[in-house]
Amino acid sequence: MSSYILRRLLFMIPTLFGVMLVTFVVTQFVPGGPVERMMAEIEGRGAGAHEASAGRSGLYQGGQGLDQEQMAKLTVIYGFDKPPLERFFTMMANYLRFDFGTSYYHHQRVADLVISKLPVSMSLGLWSFFIVYLTCIPLGIKKAVRDGSSFDITTSIAILVGYAIPGFVLAIVLIVLFGGGSFWNIFPLRGLVSDNWSELPLMQKILDYLWHMVLPVFSSTVGSLAVMTLLTKNSFLEEIRKQYVITARAKGLSEGAVLYRHIFRNAIIPIITGFPGSFIAAFFTGSLLIETIFSLDGMGLLAYESMMNRDYPVVLGTLYFFTIIGLVARLLSDLSYVVVDPRISFESVEKV
């Protein structure tokens, strides 16, 4: 086991290096960049200022753009005066120390910027994660036990309809119905908490936060119910039809004992093994459309702004960090197979 884990950790190094290299190369060919963006902003501000006084002085030079000296200074500021290969290895050396630099657009340290956005993404992700698992596993088990019944058919139609509706469309519908649109004004629409949240007593703070999360969490969760529910149902159905279940029933065991003492521990394996990756991803996953609709400033909006503004420190820094998280989550998912199923061993893999 230890040699397998060590080998997997060593394989993460070239994987991480390859992901960063490909992304860095792509950014070199993307039109525009931080230098061009800053030039456009400076010229725009200069045009506005000079146009206001053009009638008096006649000295407006905005159409001439920036001179070469100013462009060279901008290039040095953003580090683009160095060869791409040198910039890449310098960047990786800094990333090894988890120094992600400063955002070109927000003018903050990338680490501080990400930390400031995490509460929104964590709120959406963790609530959605727990709701999906706590709803889908019992529902999937009941659907497997009552396979083909009216309950099974009705719930399948309901979750598939929810799966077919995009999350942002559902969010708009919920706002129209319950957010003061054309019908009822029940739920708030902006932010995680109210403006006077800091002045409220503890219990009211909790209720205020939960009240704000109802619509965005519901919008982001409904589409995820179908996959986990059907996975649970099919996993239990496969076990229910096996010979050991018939044998257990023939010995006189009750249906509850057969289901929870024999079927459950085998059928739950493919569901539990996805738990570590899903749980870790819940901390960092953001939804641009959901965050935009409900005015939540989280990781989804940050990723979109960073790409549109060519904010390379944020794009590459967060990619580096999240790639490491993803690789570790995949390793934990593989190791969870051994934890939940003692029949699985990595010893044969280590001998190959």
XYZ file of C-alpha atoms in Angstrom:
352
model
C 0.000 0.000 0.000
C 2.735 2.477 0.954
C 4.649 1.908 -2.292
C 1.432 2.372 -4.283
C 0.710 5.686 -2.540
C 4.302 6.835 -3.086
C 4.113 5.934 -6.771
C 0.850 7.828 -7.170
C 2.323 10.870 -5.450
C 5.324 10.786 -7.773
C 3.037 10.522 -10.812
C 1.303 13.708 -9.666
C 4.456 15.727 -10.358
C 4.590 15.231 -14.171
C 0.794 15.499 -14.353
C 0.804 18.827 -12.551
C 3.768 20.050 -14.577
C 2.064 19.066 -17.847
C -1.209 20.788 -16.949
C 0.577 24.004 -16.056
C 2.815 23.898 -19.136
C -0.074 23.408 -21.559
C -2.092 26.186 -19.921
C 0.891 28.544 -19.882
C 1.573 27.906 -23.589
C -2.085 28.548 -24.438
C -2.023 31.888 -22.609
C 0.896 32.987 -24.781
C -1.237 32.720 -27.925
C -4.499 34.137 -26.590
C -5.207 37.554 -28.171
C -4.878 40.467 -25.817
C -3.229 40.426 -22.438
C -2.652 42.477 -19.294
C -0.325 44.903 -21.117
C -2.846 45.527 -23.905
C -5.641 45.872 -21.358
C -3.718 48.433 -19.300
C -2.808 50.343 -22.471
C -6.474 50.495 -23.450
C -7.444 51.748 -19.983
C -4.746 54.438 -19.961
C -5.657 55.604 -23.464
C -9.349 55.612 -22.558
C -8.778 57.709 -19.439
C -6.485 60.005 -21.380
C -9.042 60.421 -24.146
C -11.772 61.330 -21.667
C -9.614 63.870 -19.861
C -8.245 65.513 -22.987
C -11.540 65.585 -24.854
C -13.033 67.603 -21.978
C -10.405 70.333 -22.474
C -9.861 69.990 -26.234
C -11.884 73.142 -26.991
C -9.688 75.254 -24.695
C -6.157 73.973 -25.267
C -6.278 72.027 -28.500
C -3.574 69.741 -27.070
C -5.455 66.422 -27.197
C -3.015 63.636 -28.234
C -5.134 60.600 -27.246
C -5.357 59.275 -30.775
C -1.585 58.810 -30.879
C -1.657 56.131 -28.150
C 1.187 55.405 -25.725
C 4.811 55.976 -26.642
C 7.353 53.158 -26.724
C 8.854 54.104 -23.362
C 5.503 53.746 -21.587
C 4.823 50.429 -23.319
C 8.264 49.168 -22.253
C 7.542 50.138 -18.643
C 4.243 48.250 -18.708
C 5.991 45.210 -20.177
C 8.551 45.244 -17.348
C 5.850 45.728 -14.692
C 3.994 42.618 -15.844
C 7.208 40.630 -16.375
C 6.744 40.147 -20.101
C 10.232 41.489 -20.868
C 11.653 38.038 -20.056
C 11.623 34.963 -22.357
C 8.540 32.713 -21.953
C 10.609 29.722 -20.770
C 12.237 31.773 -18.015
C 8.863 33.164 -16.936
C 7.383 29.679 -16.762
C 10.119 28.216 -14.553
C 10.117 31.306 -12.346
C 6.356 30.941 -11.972
C 6.634 27.233 -11.072
C 9.386 27.981 -8.533
C 7.101 30.513 -6.867
C 4.151 28.124 -6.976
C 6.172 25.449 -5.186
C 6.281 27.905 -2.265
C 2.560 28.614 -2.799
C 3.395 32.168 -3.801
C 0.792 32.871 -6.494
C 1.644 36.520 -7.006
C -0.690 39.504 -7.284
C -3.801 39.852 -9.417
C -3.434 42.238 -12.360
C -7.122 43.134 -12.230
C -7.994 43.185 -8.507
C -4.526 44.299 -7.308
C -4.600 41.826 -4.416
C -2.543 38.776 -3.584
C -4.072 35.813 -5.364
C -4.186 33.756 -2.155
C -6.039 36.525 -0.302
C -8.401 36.993 -3.238
C -9.314 33.305 -3.361
C -9.805 33.163 0.419
C -12.176 36.134 0.225
C -14.296 34.352 -2.406
C -14.369 30.922 -0.750
C -17.247 31.524 1.725
C -19.727 31.861 -1.160
C -18.488 28.791 -3.013
C -18.245 26.758 0.192
C -21.784 27.720 1.177
C -23.211 26.652 -2.166
C -20.996 23.600 -2.550
C -21.282 22.092 0.911
C -25.026 22.587 1.241
C -25.563 21.096 -2.229
C -23.229 18.198 -1.411
C -24.966 17.214 1.813
C -28.451 17.683 0.391
C -27.638 15.518 -2.639
C -26.148 12.662 -0.602
C -28.755 12.756 2.191
C -31.592 12.822 -0.342
C -30.371 10.568 -3.121
C -29.134 7.583 -1.123
C -32.419 6.921 0.763
C -34.427 7.745 -2.375
C -32.294 5.473 -4.552
C -32.613 2.598 -2.072
C -36.389 2.961 -1.931
C -36.591 3.102 -5.723
C -34.515 -0.095 -5.983
C -36.677 -1.929 -3.434
C -39.865 -0.775 -5.209
C -38.506 -1.077 -8.733
C -41.223 -0.741 -11.371
C -43.854 0.571 -8.951
C -45.781 3.809 -9.384
C -43.501 5.414 -6.782
C -40.435 4.480 -8.815
C -41.907 5.795 -12.069
C -43.185 9.042 -10.525
C -39.933 9.882 -8.781
C -37.930 9.027 -11.903
C -40.000 11.451 -13.959
C -39.622 14.164 -11.312
C -35.837 13.927 -10.986
C -35.320 13.657 -14.755
C -37.407 16.785 -15.295
C -35.265 18.540 -12.678
C -32.130 17.255 -14.427
C -33.353 18.593 -17.789
C -33.966 22.126 -16.450
C -30.765 24.223 -16.434
C -29.895 25.602 -13.018
C -29.959 29.233 -14.133
C -33.426 28.801 -15.706
C -34.722 27.295 -12.461
C -33.132 30.184 -10.552
C -34.976 32.742 -12.672
C -38.268 30.881 -12.214
C -37.762 30.791 -8.445
C -37.019 34.514 -8.386
C -40.196 35.244 -10.345
C -42.264 33.032 -8.038
C -40.734 33.629 -4.600
C -38.308 36.541 -4.888
C -40.672 39.447 -5.342
C -41.073 39.025 -9.087
C -44.674 38.636 -10.192
C -45.998 36.549 -7.295
C -44.649 36.240 -3.712
C -41.857 38.142 -2.020
C -40.642 35.470 0.381
C -36.892 34.972 -0.071
C -34.069 37.556 -0.330
C -32.173 37.795 -3.605
C -28.767 39.323 -2.837
C -25.738 38.093 -0.942
C -25.259 35.487 1.754
C -26.618 37.647 4.570
C -28.606 40.830 5.110
C -26.999 44.243 5.413
C -27.680 44.390 9.166
C -26.442 40.846 9.770
C -23.676 41.939 12.192
C -26.267 43.612 14.424
C -28.492 40.544 14.767
C -28.454 38.060 17.685
C -26.738 34.718 17.042
C -29.877 32.709 16.303
C -31.217 35.374 13.941
C -27.834 35.438 12.186
C -28.114 31.711 11.535
C -31.702 31.971 10.322
C -30.861 34.964 8.133
C -27.988 33.073 6.507
C -30.116 29.957 5.924
C -32.952 32.083 4.507
C -30.579 33.644 1.984
C -29.281 30.227 0.903
C -32.639 28.599 0.099
C -33.053 29.726 -3.526
C -29.413 29.472 -4.727
C -28.869 26.073 -3.092
C -32.152 24.719 -4.459
C -31.254 25.983 -7.949
C -27.813 24.386 -7.898
C -28.934 21.113 -6.306
C -31.965 19.967 -8.305
C -29.979 19.116 -11.415
C -27.571 16.902 -9.429
C -30.228 14.696 -7.846
C -30.884 12.513 -10.880
C -27.333 11.191 -11.340
C -26.754 10.186 -7.721
C -30.275 8.770 -7.264
C -30.068 6.563 -10.360
C -26.530 5.476 -9.464
C -27.748 4.398 -6.026
C -30.785 2.623 -7.449
C -28.839 0.711 -10.088
C -26.136 -0.264 -7.612
C -28.697 -1.702 -5.187
C -30.662 -3.384 -7.978
C -27.525 -5.170 -9.142
C -26.902 -6.527 -5.641
C -30.536 -7.441 -4.996
C -30.484 -9.802 -7.997
C -27.392 -11.720 -6.863
C -27.407 -15.279 -5.539
C -26.325 -14.464 -1.978
C -29.504 -12.393 -1.508
C -31.674 -15.351 -2.514
C -29.700 -17.521 -0.084
C -30.145 -15.032 2.754
C -33.882 -14.890 2.144
C -34.050 -18.699 2.037
C -32.471 -18.805 5.502
C -35.434 -16.837 6.825
C -33.842 -13.418 7.260
C -36.212 -10.480 7.203
C -36.170 -8.055 4.270
C -34.682 -5.365 6.488
C -31.842 -7.654 7.589
C -31.144 -8.720 3.999
C -31.156 -5.136 2.785
C -29.072 -3.452 5.486
C -26.823 -6.311 6.674
C -25.957 -7.832 3.304
C -26.973 -5.723 0.311
C -26.180 -2.299 1.743
C -22.468 -2.799 2.471
C -21.848 -4.100 -1.061
C -24.100 -1.726 -2.983
C -22.863 1.406 -1.222
C -19.239 0.918 -2.359
C -19.407 2.806 -5.700
C -21.282 5.652 -3.973
C -18.968 6.017 -0.978
C -15.823 5.893 -3.108
C -16.899 9.090 -4.867
C -17.441 10.810 -1.519
C -13.886 12.181 -0.934
C -13.612 13.815 -4.349
C -17.095 15.290 -4.197
C -16.585 16.560 -0.657
C -13.299 18.309 -1.479
C -14.697 19.747 -4.718
C -17.626 21.197 -2.779
C -15.255 23.656 -1.082
C -13.998 25.199 -4.297
C -16.653 24.736 -6.949
C -18.392 27.908 -8.079
C -21.293 28.447 -10.456
C -20.997 31.605 -12.539
C -24.665 31.829 -13.531
C -26.063 31.025 -10.075
C -23.679 33.487 -8.432
C -24.515 36.193 -10.970
C -28.285 35.741 -10.691
C -28.249 35.862 -6.888
C -25.475 38.508 -6.634
C -23.021 36.149 -4.945
C -19.361 37.059 -5.409
C -17.718 33.635 -5.388
C -15.211 31.480 -7.236
C -17.360 31.152 -10.352
C -17.475 34.908 -10.902
C -13.776 35.211 -10.056
C -12.845 32.583 -12.662
C -14.924 34.312 -15.325
C -13.499 37.769 -14.602
C -9.957 36.404 -14.542
C -10.296 34.792 -17.948
C -11.999 37.771 -19.544
C -9.428 40.231 -18.162
C -6.435 37.985 -18.896
C -5.603 38.000 -15.203
C -2.917 35.325 -15.565
C -1.781 35.158 -11.906
C -5.328 34.285 -10.823
C -5.948 31.887 -13.735
C -2.664 29.997 -13.386
C -2.429 30.224 -9.595
C -5.897 28.835 -8.956
C -5.377 26.183 -11.655
C -2.188 25.022 -9.914
C -3.867 24.838 -6.520
C -7.060 23.175 -7.733
C -5.131 20.655 -9.830
C -3.263 19.555 -6.714
C -6.553 19.311 -4.836
C -8.079 17.280 -7.672
C -5.154 14.853 -7.830
C -5.211 14.329 -4.055
C -8.997 13.827 -4.154
C -8.592 11.178 -6.867
C -6.003 9.371 -4.746
C -8.283 9.480 -1.710
C -11.135 8.098 -3.817
C -8.971 5.156 -4.894
C -7.822 4.489 -1.333
C -11.414 4.582 -0.103
C -12.060 1.398 -2.070
C -9.744 -0.452 0.325
C -11.411 1.116 3.349
C -14.980 0.200 2.375
C -14.166 -3.110 0.666
C -11.435 -5.271 2.296
C -11.516 -7.607 -0.726
C -9.711 -4.947 -2.769
C -5.951 -4.770 -2.392
C -3.207 -2.843 -4.161
C -0.613 -5.550 -3.510
C -1.136 -7.111 -6.945
C -0.783 -3.684 -8.535
C 2.482 -3.077 -6.686
C 3.940 -6.366 -8.000
C 3.238 -5.474 -11.630
